Every structure is written in C-alpha cells, then in structure tokens.
mmCIF file with all atom_site columns, C-alpha atoms in Angstrom:
data_model
loop_
_atom_site.group_PDB
_atom_site.id
_atom_site.type_symbol
_atom_site.label_atom_id
_atom_site.label_alt_id
_atom_site.label_comp_id
_atom_site.label_asym_id
_atom_site.label_entity_id
_atom_site.label_seq_id
_atom_site.pdbx_PDB_ins_code
_atom_site.Cartn_x
_atom_site.Cartn_y
_atom_site.Cartn_z
_atom_site.occupancy
_atom_site.B_iso_or_equiv
_atom_site.pdbx_formal_charge
_atom_site.auth_seq_id
_atom_site.auth_comp_id
_atom_site.auth_asym_id
_atom_site.auth_atom_id
_atom_site.pdbx_PDB_model_num
ATOM 1   C CA . MET O 1 1   ? -30.377 -49.258 -24.788 1.00 49.00 ? 1   MET O CA 1
ATOM 2   C CA . MET O 1 2   ? -28.483 -51.664 -22.980 1.00 52.00 ? 2   MET O CA 1
ATOM 3   C CA . ASP O 1 3   ? -28.855 -55.567 -22.727 1.00 55.00 ? 3   ASP O CA 1
ATOM 4   C CA . GLY O 1 4   ? -29.005 -56.932 -19.739 1.00 54.00 ? 4   GLY O CA 1
ATOM 5   C CA . ASN O 1 5   ? -25.409 -55.978 -19.607 1.00 59.00 ? 5   ASN O CA 1
ATOM 6   C CA . ASN O 1 6   ? -24.994 -53.853 -16.166 1.00 62.00 ? 6   ASN O CA 1
ATOM 7   C CA . LYS O 1 7   ? -21.589 -51.906 -16.847 1.00 65.00 ? 7   LYS O CA 1
ATOM 8   C CA . SER O 1 8   ? -22.084 -48.096 -17.623 1.00 67.00 ? 8   SER O CA 1
ATOM 9   C CA . PRO O 1 9   ? -20.419 -46.685 -21.260 1.00 75.00 ? 9   PRO O CA 1
ATOM 10  C CA . LEU O 1 10  ? -18.225 -44.678 -19.628 1.00 81.00 ? 10  LEU O CA 1
ATOM 11  C CA . THR O 1 11  ? -15.412 -46.181 -17.444 1.00 80.00 ? 11  THR O CA 1
ATOM 12  C CA . LEU O 1 12  ? -12.692 -44.134 -15.637 1.00 78.00 ? 12  LEU O CA 1
ATOM 13  C CA . PRO O 1 13  ? -9.767  -45.670 -15.675 1.00 77.00 ? 13  PRO O CA 1
ATOM 14  C CA . ASP O 1 14  ? -8.382  -46.332 -11.766 1.00 78.00 ? 14  ASP O CA 1
ATOM 15  C CA . PHE O 1 15  ? -6.173  -43.294 -10.462 1.00 75.00 ? 15  PHE O CA 1
ATOM 16  C CA . GLY O 1 16  ? -5.678  -44.820 -7.405  1.00 76.00 ? 16  GLY O CA 1
ATOM 17  C CA . ASN O 1 17  ? -2.156  -46.451 -8.447  1.00 78.00 ? 17  ASN O CA 1
ATOM 18  C CA . ILE O 1 18  ? -0.445  -42.784 -8.834  1.00 76.00 ? 18  ILE O CA 1
ATOM 19  C CA . ASP O 1 19  ? 2.105   -41.885 -7.135  1.00 74.00 ? 19  ASP O CA 1
ATOM 20  C CA . VAL O 1 20  ? 1.660   -38.220 -6.105  1.00 71.00 ? 20  VAL O CA 1
ATOM 21  C CA . ASP O 1 21  ? 5.119   -38.050 -3.896  1.00 74.00 ? 21  ASP O CA 1
ATOM 22  C CA . LYS O 1 22  ? 6.906   -37.701 -7.570  1.00 75.00 ? 22  LYS O CA 1
ATOM 23  C CA . LEU O 1 23  ? 4.495   -35.209 -9.088  1.00 74.00 ? 23  LEU O CA 1
ATOM 24  C CA . ARG O 1 24  ? 5.869   -33.171 -5.960  1.00 74.00 ? 24  ARG O CA 1
ATOM 25  C CA . PRO O 1 25  ? 8.765   -31.667 -7.956  1.00 74.00 ? 25  PRO O CA 1
ATOM 26  C CA . ALA O 1 26  ? 7.575   -30.960 -10.597 1.00 75.00 ? 26  ALA O CA 1
ATOM 27  C CA . TYR O 1 27  ? 5.629   -27.890 -9.832  1.00 76.00 ? 27  TYR O CA 1
ATOM 28  C CA . GLY O 1 28  ? 8.373   -27.162 -7.124  1.00 73.00 ? 28  GLY O CA 1
ATOM 29  C CA . LEU O 1 29  ? 7.421   -28.647 -3.821  1.00 73.00 ? 29  LEU O CA 1
ATOM 30  C CA . PRO O 1 30  ? 9.213   -30.742 -0.848  1.00 67.00 ? 30  PRO O CA 1
ATOM 31  C CA . SER O 1 31  ? 8.764   -34.280 -1.038  1.00 65.00 ? 31  SER O CA 1
ATOM 32  C CA . THR O 1 32  ? 6.939   -36.279 1.847   1.00 66.00 ? 32  THR O CA 1
ATOM 33  C CA . SER O 1 33  ? 9.395   -38.695 1.701   1.00 62.00 ? 33  SER O CA 1
ATOM 34  C CA . GLY O 1 34  ? 12.080  -37.365 3.519   1.00 58.00 ? 34  GLY O CA 1
ATOM 35  C CA . LYS O 1 35  ? 12.786  -36.734 6.754   1.00 56.00 ? 35  LYS O CA 1
ATOM 36  C CA . HIS O 1 36  ? 11.904  -33.293 6.428   1.00 55.00 ? 36  HIS O CA 1
ATOM 37  C CA . SER O 1 37  ? 8.333   -32.433 5.728   1.00 55.00 ? 37  SER O CA 1
ATOM 38  C CA . GLY O 1 38  ? 7.960   -28.672 5.855   1.00 55.00 ? 38  GLY O CA 1
ATOM 39  C CA . PRO O 1 39  ? 9.269   -25.834 4.089   1.00 57.00 ? 39  PRO O CA 1
ATOM 40  C CA . GLU O 1 40  ? 12.940  -25.600 3.364   1.00 60.00 ? 40  GLU O CA 1
ATOM 41  C CA . PHE O 1 41  ? 12.597  -22.380 2.626   1.00 62.00 ? 41  PHE O CA 1
ATOM 42  C CA . ILE O 1 42  ? 10.294  -19.684 4.009   1.00 63.00 ? 42  ILE O CA 1
ATOM 43  C CA . PRO O 1 43  ? 11.276  -15.989 2.443   1.00 65.00 ? 43  PRO O CA 1
ATOM 44  C CA . TYR O 1 44  ? 11.601  -13.527 5.072   1.00 65.00 ? 44  TYR O CA 1
ATOM 45  C CA . ASN O 1 45  ? 11.891  -9.354  4.447   1.00 64.00 ? 45  ASN O CA 1
ATOM 46  C CA . THR O 1 46  ? 12.814  -8.020  7.963   1.00 64.00 ? 46  THR O CA 1
ATOM 47  C CA . ARG O 1 47  ? 11.055  -4.664  6.291   1.00 64.00 ? 47  ARG O CA 1
ATOM 48  C CA . GLY O 1 48  ? 8.133   -6.144  6.155   1.00 70.00 ? 48  GLY O CA 1
ATOM 49  C CA . ARG O 1 49  ? 6.642   -5.975  2.380   1.00 75.00 ? 49  ARG O CA 1
ATOM 50  C CA . ASP O 1 50  ? 8.220   -5.235  0.085   1.00 82.00 ? 50  ASP O CA 1
ATOM 51  C CA . VAL O 1 51  ? 8.201   -2.259  -2.119  1.00 84.00 ? 51  VAL O CA 1
ATOM 52  C CA . PHE O 1 52  ? 5.253   -3.084  -4.385  1.00 89.00 ? 52  PHE O CA 1
ATOM 53  C CA . GLY O 1 53  ? 3.059   -3.713  -1.203  1.00 88.00 ? 53  GLY O CA 1
ATOM 54  C CA . ARG O 1 54  ? 3.705   -0.982  0.535   1.00 87.00 ? 54  ARG O CA 1
ATOM 55  C CA . LEU O 1 55  ? 3.443   1.192   -1.960  1.00 92.00 ? 55  LEU O CA 1
ATOM 56  C CA . SER O 1 56  ? 0.040   -0.235  -2.328  1.00 93.00 ? 56  SER O CA 1
ATOM 57  C CA . PHE O 1 57  ? -0.621  -0.590  0.822   1.00 91.00 ? 57  PHE O CA 1
ATOM 58  C CA . ASN O 1 58  ? 0.499   3.026   1.634   1.00 90.00 ? 58  ASN O CA 1
ATOM 59  C CA . THR O 1 59  ? -1.370  4.858   -1.640  1.00 94.00 ? 59  THR O CA 1
ATOM 60  C CA . GLY O 1 60  ? -4.505  2.859   -1.339  1.00 94.00 ? 60  GLY O CA 1
ATOM 61  C CA . VAL O 1 61  ? -4.426  4.498   3.073   1.00 93.00 ? 61  VAL O CA 1
ATOM 62  C CA . PHE O 1 62  ? -3.760  7.935   2.759   1.00 94.00 ? 62  PHE O CA 1
ATOM 63  C CA . TRP O 1 63  ? -5.919  8.087   -0.499  1.00 95.00 ? 63  TRP O CA 1
ATOM 64  C CA . VAL O 1 64  ? -9.183  6.896   1.154   1.00 95.00 ? 64  VAL O CA 1
ATOM 65  C CA . SER O 1 65  ? -8.184  9.123   4.462   1.00 94.00 ? 65  SER O CA 1
ATOM 66  C CA . GLY O 1 66  ? -7.639  12.059  2.089   1.00 95.00 ? 66  GLY O CA 1
ATOM 67  C CA . TYR O 1 67  ? -10.932 11.057  0.806   1.00 95.00 ? 67  TYR O CA 1
ATOM 68  C CA . THR O 1 68  ? -12.368 10.957  4.152   1.00 94.00 ? 68  THR O CA 1
ATOM 69  C CA . PHE O 1 69  ? -11.645 13.645  5.830   1.00 95.00 ? 69  PHE O CA 1
ATOM 70  C CA . GLY O 1 70  ? -11.495 15.774  2.259   1.00 93.00 ? 70  GLY O CA 1
ATOM 71  C CA . GLY O 1 71  ? -15.367 14.950  1.833   1.00 92.00 ? 71  GLY O CA 1
ATOM 72  C CA . CYS O 1 72  ? -16.446 15.831  5.550   1.00 92.00 ? 72  CYS O CA 1
ATOM 73  C CA . TYR O 1 73  ? -14.705 18.891  5.315   1.00 93.00 ? 73  TYR O CA 1
ATOM 74  C CA . GLY O 1 74  ? -16.828 19.656  1.702   1.00 91.00 ? 74  GLY O CA 1
ATOM 75  C CA . LEU O 1 75  ? -19.825 18.236  3.701   1.00 90.00 ? 75  LEU O CA 1
ATOM 76  C CA . VAL O 1 76  ? -19.461 20.856  6.335   1.00 91.00 ? 76  VAL O CA 1
ATOM 77  C CA . GLU O 1 77  ? -19.306 23.846  3.409   1.00 91.00 ? 77  GLU O CA 1
ATOM 78  C CA . GLY O 1 78  ? -21.825 22.624  1.008   1.00 90.00 ? 78  GLY O CA 1
ATOM 79  C CA . TRP O 1 79  ? -23.914 22.989  4.179   1.00 88.00 ? 79  TRP O CA 1
ATOM 80  C CA . LYS O 1 80  ? -23.039 26.809  4.659   1.00 88.00 ? 80  LYS O CA 1
ATOM 81  C CA . ALA O 1 81  ? -22.364 27.463  1.381   1.00 86.00 ? 81  ALA O CA 1
ATOM 82  C CA . ALA O 1 82  ? -26.364 26.462  0.193   1.00 86.00 ? 82  ALA O CA 1
ATOM 83  C CA . ALA O 1 83  ? -28.134 28.868  -1.985  1.00 85.00 ? 83  ALA O CA 1
ATOM 84  C CA . SER O 1 84  ? -31.396 27.787  0.042   1.00 85.00 ? 84  SER O CA 1
ATOM 85  C CA . PRO O 1 85  ? -32.038 25.867  3.087   1.00 85.00 ? 85  PRO O CA 1
ATOM 86  C CA . HIS O 1 86  ? -34.385 23.612  0.973   1.00 88.00 ? 86  HIS O CA 1
ATOM 87  C CA . TYR O 1 87  ? -33.751 20.299  1.236   1.00 86.00 ? 87  TYR O CA 1
ATOM 88  C CA . LEU O 1 88  ? -33.070 19.438  -2.354  1.00 89.00 ? 88  LEU O CA 1
ATOM 89  C CA . VAL O 1 89  ? -30.771 22.828  -2.923  1.00 89.00 ? 89  VAL O CA 1
ATOM 90  C CA . ARG O 1 90  ? -28.785 22.133  0.600   1.00 90.00 ? 90  ARG O CA 1
ATOM 91  C CA . PHE O 1 91  ? -28.508 18.119  -0.200  1.00 90.00 ? 91  PHE O CA 1
ATOM 92  C CA . ASN O 1 92  ? -27.411 19.139  -3.844  1.00 90.00 ? 92  ASN O CA 1
ATOM 93  C CA . SER O 1 93  ? -24.679 21.636  -2.695  1.00 91.00 ? 93  SER O CA 1
ATOM 94  C CA . VAL O 1 94  ? -23.374 19.065  0.102   1.00 90.00 ? 94  VAL O CA 1
ATOM 95  C CA . MET O 1 95  ? -23.032 15.903  -2.290  1.00 90.00 ? 95  MET O CA 1
ATOM 96  C CA . ASN O 1 96  ? -21.454 18.477  -5.070  1.00 91.00 ? 96  ASN O CA 1
ATOM 97  C CA . SER O 1 97  ? -18.552 19.933  -2.215  1.00 91.00 ? 97  SER O CA 1
ATOM 98  C CA . PHE O 1 98  ? -17.911 16.020  -0.799  1.00 91.00 ? 98  PHE O CA 1
ATOM 99  C CA . SER O 1 99  ? -16.981 14.913  -4.137  1.00 91.00 ? 99  SER O CA 1
ATOM 100 C CA . ARG O 1 100 ? -14.900 17.908  -5.377  1.00 92.00 ? 100 ARG O CA 1
ATOM 101 C CA . ARG O 1 101 ? -12.672 18.261  -1.626  1.00 92.00 ? 101 ARG O CA 1
ATOM 102 C CA . GLY O 1 102 ? -12.465 14.404  -0.816  1.00 92.00 ? 102 GLY O CA 1
ATOM 103 C CA . THR O 1 103 ? -10.925 13.528  -4.422  1.00 93.00 ? 103 THR O CA 1
ATOM 104 C CA . ASN O 1 104 ? -8.789  16.733  -4.479  1.00 94.00 ? 104 ASN O CA 1
ATOM 105 C CA . ILE O 1 105 ? -7.762  16.052  -1.108  1.00 94.00 ? 105 ILE O CA 1
ATOM 106 C CA . GLY O 1 106 ? -7.385  12.086  -1.558  1.00 95.00 ? 106 GLY O CA 1
ATOM 107 C CA . ASN O 1 107 ? -5.123  12.477  -4.748  1.00 95.00 ? 107 ASN O CA 1
ATOM 108 C CA . ALA O 1 108 ? -3.110  14.923  -3.468  1.00 95.00 ? 108 ALA O CA 1
ATOM 109 C CA . LEU O 1 109 ? -2.419  12.607  -0.620  1.00 94.00 ? 109 LEU O CA 1
ATOM 110 C CA . GLY O 1 110 ? -2.484  9.849   -2.837  1.00 95.00 ? 110 GLY O CA 1
ATOM 111 C CA . THR O 1 111 ? -0.456  10.735  -4.742  1.00 95.00 ? 111 THR O CA 1
ATOM 112 C CA . ILE O 1 112 ? 2.344   12.144  -2.473  1.00 95.00 ? 112 ILE O CA 1
ATOM 113 C CA . ALA O 1 113 ? 2.565   8.340   -0.681  1.00 94.00 ? 113 ALA O CA 1
ATOM 114 C CA . PHE O 1 114 ? 3.077   6.860   -3.899  1.00 96.00 ? 114 PHE O CA 1
ATOM 115 C CA . LEU O 1 115 ? 6.204   9.186   -4.611  1.00 95.00 ? 115 LEU O CA 1
ATOM 116 C CA . HIS O 1 116 ? 7.714   9.100   -1.019  1.00 94.00 ? 116 HIS O CA 1
ATOM 117 C CA . THR O 1 117 ? 7.123   4.743   -0.882  1.00 92.00 ? 117 THR O CA 1
ATOM 118 C CA . ALA O 1 118 ? 8.856   4.547   -4.208  1.00 94.00 ? 118 ALA O CA 1
ATOM 119 C CA . PHE O 1 119 ? 11.293  7.005   -3.337  1.00 94.00 ? 119 PHE O CA 1
ATOM 120 C CA . VAL O 1 120 ? 11.490  5.224   -0.164  1.00 91.00 ? 120 VAL O CA 1
ATOM 121 C CA . GLY O 1 121 ? 12.099  1.438   -1.771  1.00 90.00 ? 121 GLY O CA 1
ATOM 122 C CA . LEU O 1 122 ? 14.545  3.707   -4.163  1.00 93.00 ? 122 LEU O CA 1
ATOM 123 C CA . ALA O 1 123 ? 16.589  4.548   -1.641  1.00 91.00 ? 123 ALA O CA 1
ATOM 124 C CA . ASP O 1 124 ? 16.964  1.126   -0.238  1.00 87.00 ? 124 ASP O CA 1
ATOM 125 C CA . ALA O 1 125 ? 18.256  -0.454  -3.413  1.00 89.00 ? 125 ALA O CA 1
ATOM 126 C CA . ILE O 1 126 ? 20.611  2.050   -4.627  1.00 90.00 ? 126 ILE O CA 1
ATOM 127 C CA . GLU O 1 127 ? 21.642  1.642   -0.172  1.00 88.00 ? 127 GLU O CA 1
ATOM 128 C CA . ILE O 1 128 ? 21.595  5.025   0.323   1.00 89.00 ? 128 ILE O CA 1
ATOM 129 C CA . GLU O 1 129 ? 22.354  4.459   4.436   1.00 85.00 ? 129 GLU O CA 1
ATOM 130 C CA . ARG O 1 130 ? 25.331  2.439   3.790   1.00 85.00 ? 130 ARG O CA 1
ATOM 131 C CA . LEU O 1 131 ? 26.881  4.868   1.011   1.00 89.00 ? 131 LEU O CA 1
ATOM 132 C CA . THR O 1 132 ? 26.100  7.904   3.475   1.00 89.00 ? 132 THR O CA 1
ATOM 133 C CA . GLY O 1 133 ? 26.734  6.253   6.931   1.00 86.00 ? 133 GLY O CA 1
ATOM 134 C CA . GLN O 1 134 ? 23.511  7.968   8.417   1.00 84.00 ? 134 GLN O CA 1
ATOM 135 C CA . THR O 1 135 ? 20.332  6.489   8.956   1.00 82.00 ? 135 THR O CA 1
ATOM 136 C CA . VAL O 1 136 ? 18.447  9.398   8.277   1.00 85.00 ? 136 VAL O CA 1
ATOM 137 C CA . SER O 1 137 ? 19.167  9.550   4.954   1.00 89.00 ? 137 SER O CA 1
ATOM 138 C CA . THR O 1 138 ? 16.326  7.627   3.724   1.00 89.00 ? 138 THR O CA 1
ATOM 139 C CA . PRO O 1 139 ? 13.519  9.868   5.025   1.00 90.00 ? 139 PRO O CA 1
ATOM 140 C CA . ILE O 1 140 ? 15.489  12.617  3.446   1.00 92.00 ? 140 ILE O CA 1
ATOM 141 C CA . PHE O 1 141 ? 16.006  11.528  0.485   1.00 93.00 ? 141 PHE O CA 1
ATOM 142 C CA . ALA O 1 142 ? 12.198  10.108  -0.144  1.00 93.00 ? 142 ALA O CA 1
ATOM 143 C CA . GLY O 1 143 ? 10.913  13.787  1.403   1.00 93.00 ? 143 GLY O CA 1
ATOM 144 C CA . PHE O 1 144 ? 12.843  15.844  -1.251  1.00 95.00 ? 144 PHE O CA 1
ATOM 145 C CA . LEU O 1 145 ? 12.573  14.393  -4.355  1.00 95.00 ? 145 LEU O CA 1
ATOM 146 C CA . THR O 1 146 ? 8.246   13.678  -3.535  1.00 95.00 ? 146 THR O CA 1
ATOM 147 C CA . GLY O 1 147 ? 7.951   17.049  -2.680  1.00 94.00 ? 147 GLY O CA 1
ATOM 148 C CA . GLY O 1 148 ? 10.276  18.694  -5.659  1.00 94.00 ? 148 GLY O CA 1
ATOM 149 C CA . LEU O 1 149 ? 8.175   16.635  -7.729  1.00 95.00 ? 149 LEU O CA 1
ATOM 150 C CA . TYR O 1 150 ? 5.331   16.987  -6.474  1.00 94.00 ? 150 TYR O CA 1
ATOM 151 C CA . LYS O 1 151 ? 5.286   20.585  -7.122  1.00 94.00 ? 151 LYS O CA 1
ATOM 152 C CA . SER O 1 152 ? 7.958   20.514  -10.053 1.00 93.00 ? 152 SER O CA 1
ATOM 153 C CA . GLY O 1 153 ? 5.127   22.235  -12.322 1.00 92.00 ? 153 GLY O CA 1
ATOM 154 C CA . ARG O 1 154 ? 4.967   25.058  -10.351 1.00 93.00 ? 154 ARG O CA 1
ATOM 155 C CA . GLY O 1 155 ? 8.194   26.642  -11.165 1.00 94.00 ? 155 GLY O CA 1
ATOM 156 C CA . PRO O 1 156 ? 12.005  25.713  -9.973  1.00 93.00 ? 156 PRO O CA 1
ATOM 157 C CA . ARG O 1 157 ? 11.634  28.252  -6.702  1.00 95.00 ? 157 ARG O CA 1
ATOM 158 C CA . ALA O 1 158 ? 8.031   26.436  -5.687  1.00 94.00 ? 158 ALA O CA 1
ATOM 159 C CA . ALA O 1 159 ? 9.713   22.563  -6.267  1.00 94.00 ? 159 ALA O CA 1
ATOM 160 C CA . ALA O 1 160 ? 12.631  23.852  -3.729  1.00 95.00 ? 160 ALA O CA 1
ATOM 161 C CA . LEU O 1 161 ? 10.501  25.040  -1.099  1.00 95.00 ? 161 LEU O CA 1
ATOM 162 C CA . ALA O 1 162 ? 8.225   21.564  -1.588  1.00 95.00 ? 162 ALA O CA 1
ATOM 163 C CA . SER O 1 163 ? 11.082  19.632  -1.832  1.00 95.00 ? 163 SER O CA 1
ATOM 164 C CA . VAL O 1 164 ? 12.284  21.043  1.429   1.00 95.00 ? 164 VAL O CA 1
ATOM 165 C CA . ILE O 1 165 ? 9.174   20.875  3.108   1.00 95.00 ? 165 ILE O CA 1
ATOM 166 C CA . GLY O 1 166 ? 8.691   17.238  1.969   1.00 93.00 ? 166 GLY O CA 1
ATOM 167 C CA . ALA O 1 167 ? 12.614  16.240  3.345   1.00 94.00 ? 167 ALA O CA 1
ATOM 168 C CA . SER O 1 168 ? 11.749  17.626  7.043   1.00 94.00 ? 168 SER O CA 1
ATOM 169 C CA . ALA O 1 169 ? 8.142   16.239  7.073   1.00 93.00 ? 169 ALA O CA 1
ATOM 170 C CA . SER O 1 170 ? 8.902   13.328  5.806   1.00 91.00 ? 170 SER O CA 1
ATOM 171 C CA . THR O 1 171 ? 11.895  12.920  8.607   1.00 91.00 ? 171 THR O CA 1
ATOM 172 C CA . VAL O 1 172 ? 9.614   13.952  11.405  1.00 91.00 ? 172 VAL O CA 1
ATOM 173 C CA . TYR O 1 173 ? 7.276   10.592  10.118  1.00 87.00 ? 173 TYR O CA 1
ATOM 174 C CA . TRP O 1 174 ? 9.750   8.629   10.100  1.00 84.00 ? 174 TRP O CA 1
ATOM 175 C CA . TYR O 1 175 ? 11.360  9.255   13.746  1.00 82.00 ? 175 TYR O CA 1
ATOM 176 C CA . THR O 1 176 ? 7.619   9.703   15.094  1.00 86.00 ? 176 THR O CA 1
ATOM 177 C CA . SER O 1 177 ? 6.631   6.667   13.099  1.00 80.00 ? 177 SER O CA 1
ATOM 178 C CA . SER O 1 178 ? 9.357   4.500   14.943  1.00 74.00 ? 178 SER O CA 1
ATOM 179 C CA . TYR O 1 179 ? 9.227   6.059   18.049  1.00 76.00 ? 179 TYR O CA 1
ATOM 180 C CA . VAL O 1 180 ? 5.731   4.821   18.479  1.00 75.00 ? 180 VAL O CA 1
ATOM 181 C CA . SER O 1 181 ? 6.230   1.972   17.069  1.00 70.00 ? 181 SER O CA 1
ATOM 182 C CA . ASN O 1 182 ? 8.522   0.942   19.961  1.00 72.00 ? 182 ASN O CA 1
ATOM 183 C CA . VAL O 1 183 ? 8.275   2.634   22.867  1.00 73.00 ? 183 VAL O CA 1
ATOM 184 C CA . LEU O 1 184 ? 4.402   3.200   22.848  1.00 67.00 ? 184 LEU O CA 1
ATOM 185 C CA . LEU O 1 185 ? 3.437   0.149   21.449  1.00 68.00 ? 185 LEU O CA 1
ATOM 186 C CA . GLY O 1 186 ? 6.453   -2.426  21.986  1.00 68.00 ? 186 GLY O CA 1
ATOM 187 C CA . ARG O 1 187 ? 7.180   -3.889  18.982  1.00 69.00 ? 187 ARG O CA 1
ATOM 188 C CA . LYS O 1 188 ? 10.532  -4.142  17.677  1.00 65.00 ? 188 LYS O CA 1
ATOM 189 C CA . GLY O 1 189 ? 11.541  -2.432  14.411  1.00 58.00 ? 189 GLY O CA 1
ATOM 190 C CA . ARG O 1 190 ? 9.633   -0.225  12.311  1.00 52.00 ? 190 ARG O CA 1
ATOM 191 C CA . PHE O 1 191 ? 7.343   -2.022  9.915   1.00 46.00 ? 191 PHE O CA 1
#
C-alpha cells in the first residue's frame, strides 16, 4: 500500500542517453557517424549459391521431383495391378505402389544429385578447370565419380559402366543447361 505518494515501487533507469553508435563496432557493424553509412563489403559469389546452398537445393529439388514422378508411375501401376475392382482394395494398391515407387525413385535421384553437387564443389575447390585447362573437365570429373560411387556396391564392372554414363550425362546436362540459361532465357552465366 502506498501512502499518498504517486511514485511506483519499480523505476527503470533512463536509457535515452546511451549512444548506440558506440555499440555498433562490438557487433561488427559499420559506424553511422562517418560519411559512408552503407555496408563496406557485400560478399558475392560469382557462381551464385555457395556449395552447401547448391547441395541443399539440388538434393531437395531432385528428391521431390523423383518422389512426384515415381509416385505418379506407382499410381498407374497400383491402379492396374489391383487384385479387386472394389474401392478399398484398389485404394490400398494405389497407395502402396505410390509410396514404394515414389520413395525409391526420389531417394535415388536425391542421392545422385547430392553426390554430383558435392563432386562439382570438390572440382571447384581443387580448381580442376585451371589444372587441366579445359572447361569440360568439371562435369566429366563430377559425373564420373558420381556414377562410380553410386554403383560401386554392384561390382567394378557396373561401377565402370555407371562412371562412363555419369560422365556423359553430366556433360550433356552441363552444356544443355548453360545453353538454356544463356541463349533461351537470356541470362549471363550458368548460375
């Protein structure tokens, strides 16, 4: 109980006299008191996203695409392979086939995209194009290692065949996507 006094029992100090500009360097921010009030450096990657950004994006896009297209294939397969024309039996067959085909194809494409993007990042890190003098070396390197590693559990013959197929597919994709990006869409650069 207060006895006629209008003061509250809890008072906050006056924060109006704090100079916020003195705190900016502590947080790595440029001072606003000088002539230049904008950022002094904006990090920019000429290839667009960094390796981990491309890795996440490519893996996700290929997994979702594979799951969707595999699921649609499973939907048709389940509809045709239903043991009975009754609704519940056909529905169960469709759902089983959708989830089986969708996850198998989605996981396969997601894994391939992850490996390929990681090997492209490795080729960029070791600057394989500068070492070989050829721009085609990055997709060949990434596709070859992706195919070989993806099918390495099937034996050396299957791994060698998958490496050749991977290098070919990667090279075709690399130059086709550059053509589409630069010529058809009018962008400058691949990423």
